[in-house]
């Protein structure tokens, strides 16, 4: 029986020749991830199930990135607990604020060479699906599943069916991978891919950068998807060669491709040239509107960054639109490079000077404002354009604040104009 | 195993940020989390909910983050069961792992009103609406899920094994 790309990776990790949608399997894991919100409850479970070691100290990754730099005493205590655990079990990939490899989890795992094609990864963070961009299977779980996987290196899955998104053509200049994924979520809805894989195929794939593919897979969960995944091509291999040189040299990766006659529950053909600049209105990512199709909506804050759009390419795009311009009077623009590496590169390339000249504040890498944690919480009635991934009620602060999701060009143009705008609105 | 209680009815796509806002995620203490459960869409929930009560909602319940704090908060607030046409997949998995009973029923979701009294039989999947004298059939749990819920979650289940 023919299999999708996701099914092939799962079959290989379950030591099975083939699997089919709906089948329950037990799979070996290549990497297990937790953050400062999900790890503390997992450590309690880890003790309760009587574990006395992790399955592999190189493969359990702990990244305290949400409420760090510690926002309050409780967060500091949570991080202290994680730090003690990491030291006790001598974890290779525990990251402390300021270390060269530190940053937002889904930005640093690929950058630190911890993800390669064909891997099976779970993380106690819903945006773990980001890594599908590299041709890996990756999905989010909760703290109990994290604890059991830290102990055993295994977990169970129900094999997902898949939607095939056939990408054709090329995005218009100024339109990004973020616009594409928002557009697709608008098309199929926030439960349009529930329990399913979102597999991206077709000639248009080659036109998308790795940063864009990471952004697209990052938001598969916002359509209810179990995972998003891209085929492995020259860009993927060049990325692995750069960020995971050891694994690349030793060929420690596996390229899986969907069978030509793989069974998809649905096939959606997307003409990339027709994807518009897209904004998701409150309070669901599926509430998409085309930039230019609505009246002026004044805004109070703009956030550029996060596991969705905090990569070096995003910083460069932001600089392109902010160079020589000023943030609108009374508006706050917060830019968060996604990792120490992105921070250092942005500094070296002179991007921070452009940001600061424009009137932006440049923050440490953190998830903070995306989930209303700290470093940019919204007051009652405030509106924010954000390059993050969720615009639920109260997501970035007060329950009566509003979040509009967009790509970096729209976010920066909006910061300059003071209302939701596109690059074409800039002088 | 049976449960009986009054219904709190909500709409579609009830997300994890409204079930338990991230500003309270600096703790994983069940009672502390329960004190803020649903507060961004229903400020009165925590004061009105009684042990055994149920949440009935629209499709895609629990969408959003992987926070296990969401089913923990619901369970610790006394809710015995959540009924919806569909659940977001991470929430579904977390709820079972936490021993929070969840049933998929589009029929019950459409017919049940806020404040109705329900009796749910987890063995048969039968949902009885005592207020309007209707019954709805949901898929019952398979045996091993029943045992996880009876053991108060996956940890208890593994320890019993």
Coordinates of C-alpha atoms in Angstrom, one line a residue:
Chain A
X1 CA 0.0 0.0 0.0
X2 CA 1.3 3.4 -0.9
X3 CA 2.3 5.8 1.9
X4 CA 2.6 9.5 2.5
X5 CA 5.9 11.1 3.5
X6 CA 4.8 11.3 7.2
X7 CA 3.6 7.6 7.1
X8 CA 7.0 6.5 5.8
X9 CA 8.9 8.2 8.6
X10 CA 6.6 6.8 11.2
X11 CA 6.8 3.3 9.7
X12 CA 10.6 3.5 9.8
X13 CA 10.5 4.5 13.5
X14 CA 8.1 1.8 14.4
X15 CA 10.3 -0.9 12.6
X16 CA 7.3 -1.6 10.3
X17 CA 7.4 -2.1 6.6
X18 CA 4.2 -0.1 6.1
X19 CA 1.6 1.7 8.2
X20 CA -1.8 3.0 7.3
X21 CA -3.9 6.0 8.5
X22 CA -5.6 5.3 11.8
X23 CA -3.1 2.6 12.9
X24 CA -1.8 2.8 16.4
X25 CA 2.0 2.4 16.5
X26 CA 4.8 2.7 19.1
X27 CA 7.7 4.7 17.6
X28 CA 11.3 5.3 18.5
X29 CA 12.1 9.0 18.9
X30 CA 15.2 10.9 17.8
X31 CA 14.6 13.9 19.9
X32 CA 12.4 14.9 22.9
X33 CA 11.9 18.6 23.8
X34 CA 10.5 20.6 26.7
X35 CA 10.3 24.2 27.7
X36 CA 9.9 26.1 31.0
X37 CA 6.1 25.9 31.0
X38 CA 5.7 22.2 30.1
X39 CA 8.8 20.7 31.7
X40 CA 8.1 21.3 35.4
X41 CA 5.0 19.1 35.4
X42 CA 6.8 16.6 33.3
X43 CA 9.6 16.3 36.0
X44 CA 6.9 15.5 38.6
X45 CA 5.6 12.8 36.3
X46 CA 9.2 11.6 35.6
X47 CA 9.6 11.0 39.4
X48 CA 6.1 9.5 39.8
X49 CA 6.7 6.8 37.2
X50 CA 9.9 5.8 39.0
X51 CA 12.4 6.8 36.3
X52 CA 16.0 7.1 37.4
X53 CA 17.5 8.2 34.1
X54 CA 16.7 9.8 30.8
X55 CA 16.9 7.5 27.7
X56 CA 19.7 9.4 26.1
X57 CA 21.3 12.5 27.6
X58 CA 22.1 13.8 24.0
X59 CA 18.5 13.6 22.9
X60 CA 16.5 15.2 25.7
X61 CA 16.5 19.0 24.9
X62 CA 15.3 21.5 27.5
X63 CA 14.9 25.1 26.6
X64 CA 13.6 27.6 29.2
X65 CA 12.4 30.2 26.7
X66 CA 8.8 31.3 27.5
X67 CA 9.0 33.3 30.8
X68 CA 12.7 34.0 30.5
X69 CA 14.6 36.0 31.4
X70 CA 12.7 35.0 34.5
X71 CA 9.6 37.3 34.7
X72 CA 8.7 36.6 38.3
X73 CA 9.6 34.4 41.3
X74 CA 7.4 31.5 40.3
X75 CA 9.0 31.4 36.8
X76 CA 12.4 31.6 38.3
X77 CA 11.6 28.7 40.6
X78 CA 10.3 26.7 37.6
X79 CA 13.6 27.4 35.7
X80 CA 15.7 26.4 38.7
X81 CA 13.9 23.1 38.8
X82 CA 14.7 22.5 35.2
X83 CA 18.3 23.5 35.7
X84 CA 18.7 21.1 38.6
X85 CA 17.3 18.3 36.5
X86 CA 19.5 19.1 33.5
X87 CA 22.6 19.0 35.8
X88 CA 21.6 15.8 37.5
X89 CA 21.2 14.0 34.3
X90 CA 24.1 15.9 32.6
X91 CA 21.9 16.9 29.6
X92 CA 24.0 18.0 26.6
X93 CA 21.3 20.3 25.2
X94 CA 20.1 22.3 28.1
X95 CA 20.4 26.0 27.3
X96 CA 21.0 28.9 29.7
X97 CA 20.1 32.5 28.8
X98 CA 23.0 34.1 26.9
X99 CA 24.7 30.9 25.8
X100 CA 25.6 30.9 22.1
X101 CA 23.0 28.2 21.2
X102 CA 20.2 29.7 23.3
X103 CA 17.0 31.3 22.0
X104 CA 13.4 30.4 21.2
X105 CA 13.2 26.6 21.1
X106 CA 11.9 26.2 17.5
X107 CA 14.4 28.7 16.2
X108 CA 17.4 27.1 17.9
X109 CA 16.8 23.4 17.4
X110 CA 17.3 23.6 13.6
X111 CA 20.1 26.2 14.0
X112 CA 21.9 24.0 16.5
X113 CA 21.9 21.1 14.1
X114 CA 19.5 19.0 16.2
X115 CA 17.1 18.3 13.4
X116 CA 17.7 16.4 10.2
X117 CA 15.5 14.9 7.5
X118 CA 13.8 11.7 8.5
X119 CA 13.9 12.3 12.2
X120 CA 10.9 11.7 14.5
X121 CA 10.6 14.3 17.2
X122 CA 8.1 15.2 19.9
X123 CA 8.1 18.3 22.0
X124 CA 5.9 19.5 24.8
X125 CA 5.1 22.6 22.8
X126 CA 2.4 22.7 20.1
X127 CA 4.7 24.5 17.6
X128 CA 7.1 21.5 17.6
X129 CA 5.6 20.9 14.1
X130 CA 8.0 23.5 12.9
X131 CA 10.7 20.9 12.1
X132 CA 8.7 19.4 9.3
X133 CA 10.3 22.1 7.2
X134 CA 13.5 19.9 7.2
X135 CA 11.7 16.8 6.1
X136 CA 11.3 15.4 9.6
X137 CA 8.2 14.2 11.5
X138 CA 7.6 16.5 14.4
X139 CA 4.6 17.0 16.6
X140 CA 3.5 18.6 19.9
X141 CA 2.5 16.6 23.0
X142 CA 1.7 17.4 26.7
X143 CA 3.9 17.1 29.8
X144 CA 2.9 13.5 30.7
X145 CA 3.8 12.3 27.2
X146 CA 7.1 14.3 27.4
X147 CA 8.0 12.7 30.8
X148 CA 7.3 9.1 29.5
X149 CA 9.3 9.9 26.3
X150 CA 12.2 11.3 28.3
X151 CA 12.4 8.1 30.2
X152 CA 11.8 5.6 27.4
X153 CA 12.7 7.3 24.1
X154 CA 9.4 6.1 22.7
X155 CA 5.8 7.2 22.4
X156 CA 2.6 6.0 20.7
X157 CA 1.0 7.7 17.7
X158 CA -2.1 7.2 15.7
X159 CA -0.9 7.3 12.1
X160 CA -2.4 10.4 10.4
X161 CA -4.1 10.7 7.1
X162 CA -2.9 13.7 5.0
X163 CA -3.9 16.7 3.0
X164 CA -1.7 17.3 0.0
X165 CA -1.0 21.0 -0.7
X166 CA 0.4 21.1 -4.3
X167 CA 2.2 24.4 -4.6
X168 CA 2.6 25.9 -8.1
X169 CA 4.3 29.1 -9.3
X170 CA 5.9 31.7 -7.1
X171 CA 4.9 34.2 -4.5
X172 CA 4.6 37.9 -5.5
X173 CA 7.4 40.2 -4.3
X174 CA 6.6 41.3 -0.7
X175 CA 4.4 38.3 -0.1
X176 CA 5.9 35.7 2.3
X177 CA 5.6 32.2 3.5
X178 CA 3.6 33.6 6.4
X179 CA 1.0 35.0 4.1
X180 CA 0.8 31.6 2.4
X181 CA 0.1 29.7 5.7
X182 CA -2.4 32.3 7.0
X183 CA -4.1 32.1 3.6
X184 CA -4.3 28.3 3.8
X185 CA -5.6 28.4 7.4
X186 CA -8.3 30.8 6.2
X187 CA -9.1 28.4 3.4
X188 CA -9.5 25.2 5.5
X189 CA -10.2 26.6 8.9
X190 CA -8.7 26.1 12.4
X191 CA -9.8 22.5 12.4
X192 CA -9.4 21.9 8.7
X193 CA -6.5 19.5 9.2
X194 CA -7.5 18.0 12.5
X195 CA -5.6 14.8 13.3
X196 CA -4.0 15.0 9.8
X197 CA -0.7 15.8 8.2
X198 CA -0.3 18.8 6.0
X199 CA 2.1 17.7 3.2
X200 CA 3.5 20.4 0.9
X201 CA 4.5 19.3 -2.5
X202 CA 4.8 20.5 -6.1
X203 CA 7.2 22.7 -8.1
X204 CA 6.4 25.8 -5.9
X205 CA 8.3 24.2 -3.0
X206 CA 11.6 25.0 -4.6
X207 CA 10.8 28.7 -4.6
X208 CA 10.3 28.9 -0.8
X209 CA 13.3 29.6 1.5
X210 CA 14.0 27.4 4.5
X211 CA 12.9 30.2 6.8
X212 CA 9.6 30.3 5.0
X213 CA 9.2 26.6 5.2
X214 CA 9.9 26.7 8.9
X215 CA 7.2 29.5 9.3
X216 CA 4.7 27.5 7.3
X217 CA 5.2 24.2 9.2
X218 CA 5.2 26.1 12.5
X219 CA 1.5 27.0 11.9
X220 CA 0.3 23.6 10.8
X221 CA -1.1 23.3 14.4
X222 CA -3.2 26.4 13.8
X223 CA -5.2 24.4 11.2
X224 CA -5.5 21.5 13.8
X225 CA -2.7 19.6 11.9
X226 CA -0.7 16.9 13.6
X227 CA 2.3 17.9 11.6
X228 CA 3.4 19.9 8.5
X229 CA 6.1 18.5 6.2
X230 CA 8.1 19.5 3.2
X231 CA 10.0 17.2 0.8
X232 CA 13.8 17.3 1.1
X233 CA 15.5 19.2 -1.7
X234 CA 18.8 21.0 -2.4
X235 CA 17.8 23.8 -0.1
X236 CA 17.2 21.4 2.8
X237 CA 20.5 19.7 2.3
X238 CA 22.4 23.0 2.0
X239 CA 20.7 24.0 5.3
X240 CA 21.8 20.8 7.0
X241 CA 25.3 21.1 5.7
X242 CA 25.5 24.6 7.2
X243 CA 23.8 24.0 10.6
X244 CA 24.4 20.2 11.2
X245 CA 27.8 19.7 9.4
X246 CA 28.6 16.5 11.4
X247 CA 25.4 14.8 10.6
X248 CA 25.6 16.0 7.0
X249 CA 29.2 14.7 6.6
X250 CA 28.3 11.3 8.1
X251 CA 25.0 11.2 6.2
X252 CA 23.1 10.8 9.4
X253 CA 19.8 11.6 7.9
X254 CA 17.2 9.8 5.8
X255 CA 15.3 11.2 2.9
X256 CA 11.8 10.0 2.6
X257 CA 9.4 10.9 -0.2
X258 CA 5.7 10.2 -0.5
X259 CA 4.7 7.4 -3.0
X260 CA 3.4 8.7 -6.3
X261 CA 0.1 7.0 -5.6
X262 CA -0.1 7.9 -1.9
X263 CA -3.6 8.3 -0.5
X264 CA -4.6 11.8 0.5
X265 CA -8.0 12.8 2.1
X266 CA -7.8 15.9 0.1
X267 CA -5.6 17.6 -2.5
X268 CA -5.5 21.4 -2.7
X269 CA -3.7 23.1 -5.6
X270 CA -2.3 26.5 -4.7
X271 CA -1.2 29.0 -7.2
X272 CA 1.4 30.9 -5.2
X273 CA 1.2 33.9 -7.4
X274 CA -2.4 34.4 -6.3
X275 CA -1.6 34.4 -2.6
X276 CA -2.4 37.9 -1.2
X277 CA -0.9 39.8 1.6
X278 CA -2.9 38.3 4.4
X279 CA -3.9 39.3 8.0
X280 CA -5.7 37.1 10.5
X281 CA -8.3 39.2 12.4
X282 CA -9.2 38.5 16.0
X283 CA -9.8 36.0 17.5
X284 CA -8.9 33.0 15.3
X285 CA -6.1 32.4 12.8
X286 CA -8.8 31.4 10.2
X287 CA -10.3 34.9 10.2
X288 CA -8.2 36.0 7.3
X289 CA -8.6 39.2 5.3
X290 CA -6.7 40.6 2.4
X291 CA -4.6 43.7 3.0
X292 CA -6.2 46.6 1.3
X293 CA -9.7 45.2 1.6
X294 CA -10.6 46.8 4.9
X295 CA -10.8 50.3 6.4
X296 CA -7.9 51.8 8.5
X297 CA -7.5 50.0 11.8
X298 CA -5.4 52.0 14.2
X299 CA -2.9 49.9 16.3
X300 CA -1.0 50.4 19.5
X301 CA 1.8 47.8 19.2
X302 CA 3.7 45.7 16.6
X303 CA 5.7 42.6 17.5
X304 CA 8.2 41.1 15.1
X305 CA 9.8 37.8 16.1
X306 CA 8.8 34.5 17.7
X307 CA 9.2 30.8 16.7
X308 CA 7.1 31.8 13.6
X309 CA 9.1 34.8 12.3
X310 CA 12.2 35.3 14.5
X311 CA 14.8 34.1 12.1
X312 CA 17.7 36.0 10.5
X313 CA 15.8 36.3 7.2
X314 CA 12.8 37.8 9.1
X315 CA 15.2 40.4 10.7
X316 CA 16.6 41.3 7.2
X317 CA 13.1 41.7 5.8
X318 CA 12.2 43.9 8.7
X319 CA 15.3 46.1 8.1
X320 CA 14.4 46.3 4.5
X321 CA 11.0 47.9 5.3
X322 CA 12.2 50.0 8.3
X323 CA 15.3 51.5 6.8
X324 CA 15.1 55.2 6.8
X325 CA 11.6 55.2 8.2
X326 CA 10.1 56.0 11.6
X327 CA 7.6 54.1 13.7
X328 CA 4.3 56.0 14.0
X329 CA 4.1 58.4 16.9
X330 CA 2.6 56.6 20.0
X331 CA 3.1 53.1 18.6
X332 CA 5.4 50.6 20.2
X333 CA 7.5 48.3 17.9
X334 CA 9.1 45.4 19.7
X335 CA 11.6 43.3 17.7
X336 CA 12.7 39.9 19.2
X337 CA 15.5 38.1 17.3
X338 CA 14.7 34.4 17.8
X339 CA 18.1 33.3 19.1
X340 CA 21.5 34.4 20.2
X341 CA 22.8 33.5 16.8
X342 CA 20.2 35.6 15.0
X343 CA 20.9 38.4 17.5
X344 CA 24.6 38.4 16.8
X345 CA 24.2 38.2 13.0
X346 CA 21.6 41.0 13.1
X347 CA 24.1 43.1 15.1
X348 CA 26.9 42.4 12.7
X349 CA 24.8 43.2 9.7
X350 CA 23.9 46.6 11.2
X351 CA 20.2 45.7 11.4
X352 CA 19.8 46.9 15.0
X353 CA 20.9 50.4 14.0
X354 CA 18.1 50.5 11.4
X355 CA 15.6 49.2 14.0
X356 CA 16.7 51.6 16.7
X357 CA 16.8 54.6 14.3
X358 CA 13.2 53.7 13.3
X359 CA 12.2 53.8 17.0
X360 CA 11.9 50.1 17.7
X361 CA 13.0 48.4 20.9
X362 CA 15.1 45.3 20.4
X363 CA 14.5 42.6 23.0
X364 CA 16.4 39.5 24.2
X365 CA 15.2 36.2 22.5
X366 CA 12.1 35.1 24.4
X367 CA 8.6 33.8 23.7
X368 CA 7.3 36.4 26.2
X369 CA 4.9 38.7 24.4
X370 CA 3.5 36.0 22.1
X371 CA 1.5 34.4 24.9
X372 CA 1.0 37.4 27.0
X373 CA 3.7 36.4 29.4
X374 CA 5.9 39.5 29.6
X375 CA 8.0 41.9 27.4
X376 CA 5.0 43.4 25.6
X377 CA 1.6 42.6 27.3
X378 CA -1.4 44.4 25.9
X379 CA -3.8 46.6 28.0
X380 CA -7.6 46.6 27.7
X381 CA -8.7 47.7 24.3
X382 CA -5.2 47.7 22.7
X383 CA -4.6 46.4 19.3
X384 CA -1.4 44.6 18.1
X385 CA -0.1 43.5 14.7
X386 CA 2.1 40.5 15.4
X387 CA 4.2 38.1 13.4
X388 CA 3.4 35.4 16.0
X389 CA 1.0 32.5 15.5
X390 CA -2.1 32.9 17.7
X391 CA -4.7 35.6 18.1
X392 CA -7.1 34.0 20.6
X393 CA -9.0 36.0 23.2
X394 CA -6.5 37.3 25.7
X395 CA -3.5 35.7 24.0
X396 CA -1.2 38.7 24.3
X397 CA -2.7 40.3 27.4
X398 CA -6.1 41.7 28.5
X399 CA -9.1 39.6 27.3
X400 CA -10.4 42.7 25.6
X401 CA -7.2 43.4 23.6
X402 CA -6.9 42.3 20.0
X403 CA -4.2 40.5 18.0
X404 CA -3.9 40.7 14.2
X405 CA -1.5 38.1 12.8
X406 CA 0.7 39.0 9.8
X407 CA 4.0 38.5 8.0
X408 CA 7.0 40.7 8.6
X409 CA 6.4 43.2 5.7
X410 CA 2.8 43.9 6.8
X411 CA 3.9 44.2 10.4
X412 CA 6.6 46.7 9.6
X413 CA 4.5 48.7 7.2
X414 CA 1.8 48.9 9.9
X415 CA 4.4 50.0 12.5
X416 CA 5.3 52.9 10.3
X417 CA 1.8 53.9 9.3
X418 CA 0.1 53.4 12.7
X419 CA -2.7 51.3 11.2
X420 CA -2.8 47.9 9.4
X421 CA -1.0 48.5 6.1
X422 CA 0.9 46.8 3.4
X423 CA 4.3 47.6 1.9
X424 CA 2.6 49.4 -0.9
X425 CA 1.3 52.0 1.6
X426 CA 4.8 53.1 2.4
X427 CA 6.2 56.2 0.7
Chain B
X1 CA -18.5 4.4 35.5
X2 CA -21.1 7.2 35.5
X3 CA -21.2 10.9 36.0
X4 CA -24.1 13.3 36.6
X5 CA -24.1 17.1 36.6
X6 CA -25.2 20.4 35.1
X7 CA -24.0 21.7 31.8
X8 CA -21.8 24.7 31.0
X9 CA -22.3 25.2 27.3
X10 CA -19.7 26.9 25.1
X11 CA -19.2 27.5 21.3
X12 CA -16.7 26.2 18.8
X13 CA -12.9 26.3 19.0
X14 CA -12.7 26.8 22.8
X15 CA -8.9 27.3 22.9
X16 CA -6.4 26.6 25.6
X17 CA -5.7 30.3 26.2
X18 CA -9.2 30.8 27.4
X19 CA -9.4 27.5 29.3
X20 CA -6.3 28.6 31.2
X21 CA -4.6 31.9 30.2
X22 CA -0.8 31.8 29.9
X23 CA -0.4 34.5 32.5
X24 CA -1.2 31.8 35.1
X25 CA 1.2 29.2 33.7
X26 CA 4.0 30.0 36.1
X27 CA 2.4 27.3 38.3
X28 CA 1.2 23.7 37.6
X29 CA -0.7 23.5 40.9
X30 CA -4.2 22.1 40.0
X31 CA -6.2 24.1 42.5
X32 CA -4.5 27.4 41.6
X33 CA -5.1 26.7 37.9
X34 CA -8.8 25.7 38.6
X35 CA -9.2 29.2 40.2
X36 CA -8.8 30.8 36.8
X37 CA -10.4 28.1 34.6
X38 CA -12.4 29.6 31.6
X39 CA -12.1 33.1 33.1
X40 CA -11.4 34.9 29.8
X41 CA -14.7 33.7 28.3
X42 CA -16.8 33.1 31.4
X43 CA -15.9 34.9 34.5
X44 CA -18.7 33.2 36.5
X45 CA -17.6 29.7 35.7
X46 CA -15.3 29.2 38.7
X47 CA -18.0 30.4 41.2
X48 CA -20.8 28.4 39.7
X49 CA -19.2 25.0 38.9
X50 CA -19.9 22.1 41.2
X51 CA -18.3 18.7 41.3
X52 CA -19.8 16.5 38.6
X53 CA -20.8 19.3 36.3
X54 CA -20.0 19.0 32.6
X55 CA -18.8 21.1 29.7
X56 CA -20.6 20.7 26.4
X57 CA -19.1 22.7 23.5
X58 CA -18.7 23.0 19.7
X59 CA -16.1 21.4 17.5
X60 CA -12.3 21.6 18.0
X61 CA -12.4 21.9 21.7
X62 CA -9.0 22.6 23.3
X63 CA -7.3 24.0 20.2
X64 CA -4.0 25.8 20.6
X65 CA -1.2 25.1 22.9
X66 CA 0.1 21.8 24.3
X67 CA -0.3 23.0 27.9
X68 CA -1.5 20.1 30.0
X69 CA -2.5 22.8 32.5
X70 CA -5.7 23.0 30.4
X71 CA -7.2 19.6 31.2
X72 CA -5.7 19.9 34.7
X73 CA -7.6 23.1 35.3
X74 CA -10.9 21.7 34.0
X75 CA -10.6 18.5 36.0
X76 CA -9.5 20.3 39.2
X77 CA -12.5 22.6 38.9
X78 CA -14.8 19.6 39.4
X79 CA -15.8 19.0 35.8
X80 CA -16.5 15.3 35.3
X81 CA -16.7 15.2 31.5
X82 CA -16.3 17.3 28.4
X83 CA -18.6 16.6 25.4
X84 CA -17.9 18.1 21.9
X85 CA -18.2 17.0 18.3
X86 CA -14.4 17.0 18.0
X87 CA -11.3 17.8 20.1
X88 CA -7.9 19.3 19.1
X89 CA -5.5 16.4 19.0
X90 CA -3.0 17.5 21.7
X91 CA -5.8 18.3 24.1
X92 CA -7.4 14.9 23.4
X93 CA -4.2 13.1 24.3
X94 CA -3.5 15.3 27.4
X95 CA -7.1 14.9 28.7
X96 CA -6.8 11.1 28.6
X97 CA -3.4 11.2 30.2
X98 CA -4.8 13.4 33.0
X99 CA -7.8 11.2 33.5
X100 CA -10.3 13.8 32.3
X101 CA -13.2 12.0 30.6
X102 CA -14.0 13.4 27.1
X103 CA -16.7 12.2 24.7
X104 CA -17.2 13.0 21.0
X105 CA -20.9 13.6 20.2
X106 CA -22.1 16.1 17.6
X107 CA -25.7 15.1 18.5
X108 CA -25.3 16.0 22.2
X109 CA -23.3 19.2 21.3
X110 CA -26.2 20.4 19.1
X111 CA -29.1 19.4 21.3
X112 CA -27.9 20.2 24.9
X113 CA -28.5 23.6 26.4
X114 CA -26.7 25.5 29.1
X115 CA -27.9 24.4 32.5
X116 CA -29.4 21.1 31.4
X117 CA -28.7 18.1 33.7
X118 CA -26.9 15.2 32.1
X119 CA -26.1 11.7 33.1
X120 CA -23.2 10.0 31.2
X121 CA -22.5 6.3 31.2
X122 CA -18.8 5.9 30.1
X123 CA -19.2 2.2 29.7
X124 CA -21.9 2.4 27.1
X125 CA -21.2 6.0 25.8
X126 CA -24.9 6.8 26.5
X127 CA -25.7 10.4 27.4
X128 CA -29.1 11.0 29.0
X129 CA -30.4 14.6 29.2
X130 CA -32.5 14.5 32.3
X131 CA -33.9 18.1 31.7
X132 CA -35.5 17.5 28.3
X133 CA -35.6 13.7 28.5
X134 CA -33.5 12.9 25.5
X135 CA -30.7 10.4 24.9
X136 CA -27.6 10.7 22.7
X137 CA -25.1 8.0 21.8
X138 CA -21.3 8.7 21.9
X139 CA -18.6 6.3 21.1
X140 CA -17.7 4.6 24.4
X141 CA -14.0 4.5 25.5
X142 CA -12.0 1.4 24.6
X143 CA -11.0 -0.7 27.6
X144 CA -7.5 0.7 28.1
X145 CA -8.7 4.3 28.1
X146 CA -11.4 3.4 30.6
X147 CA -8.7 2.0 32.8
X148 CA -6.5 5.1 32.4
X149 CA -9.5 7.3 33.4
X150 CA -10.3 5.0 36.4
X151 CA -6.7 5.2 37.5
X152 CA -6.9 9.0 37.5
X153 CA -4.6 9.3 34.5
X154 CA -1.7 7.7 32.7
X155 CA 0.7 8.0 35.7
X156 CA -1.7 6.0 38.0
X157 CA -2.3 3.6 35.2
X158 CA 1.4 2.9 34.7
X159 CA 1.9 2.6 38.4
X160 CA -0.9 0.1 38.8
X161 CA 0.6 -1.9 35.9

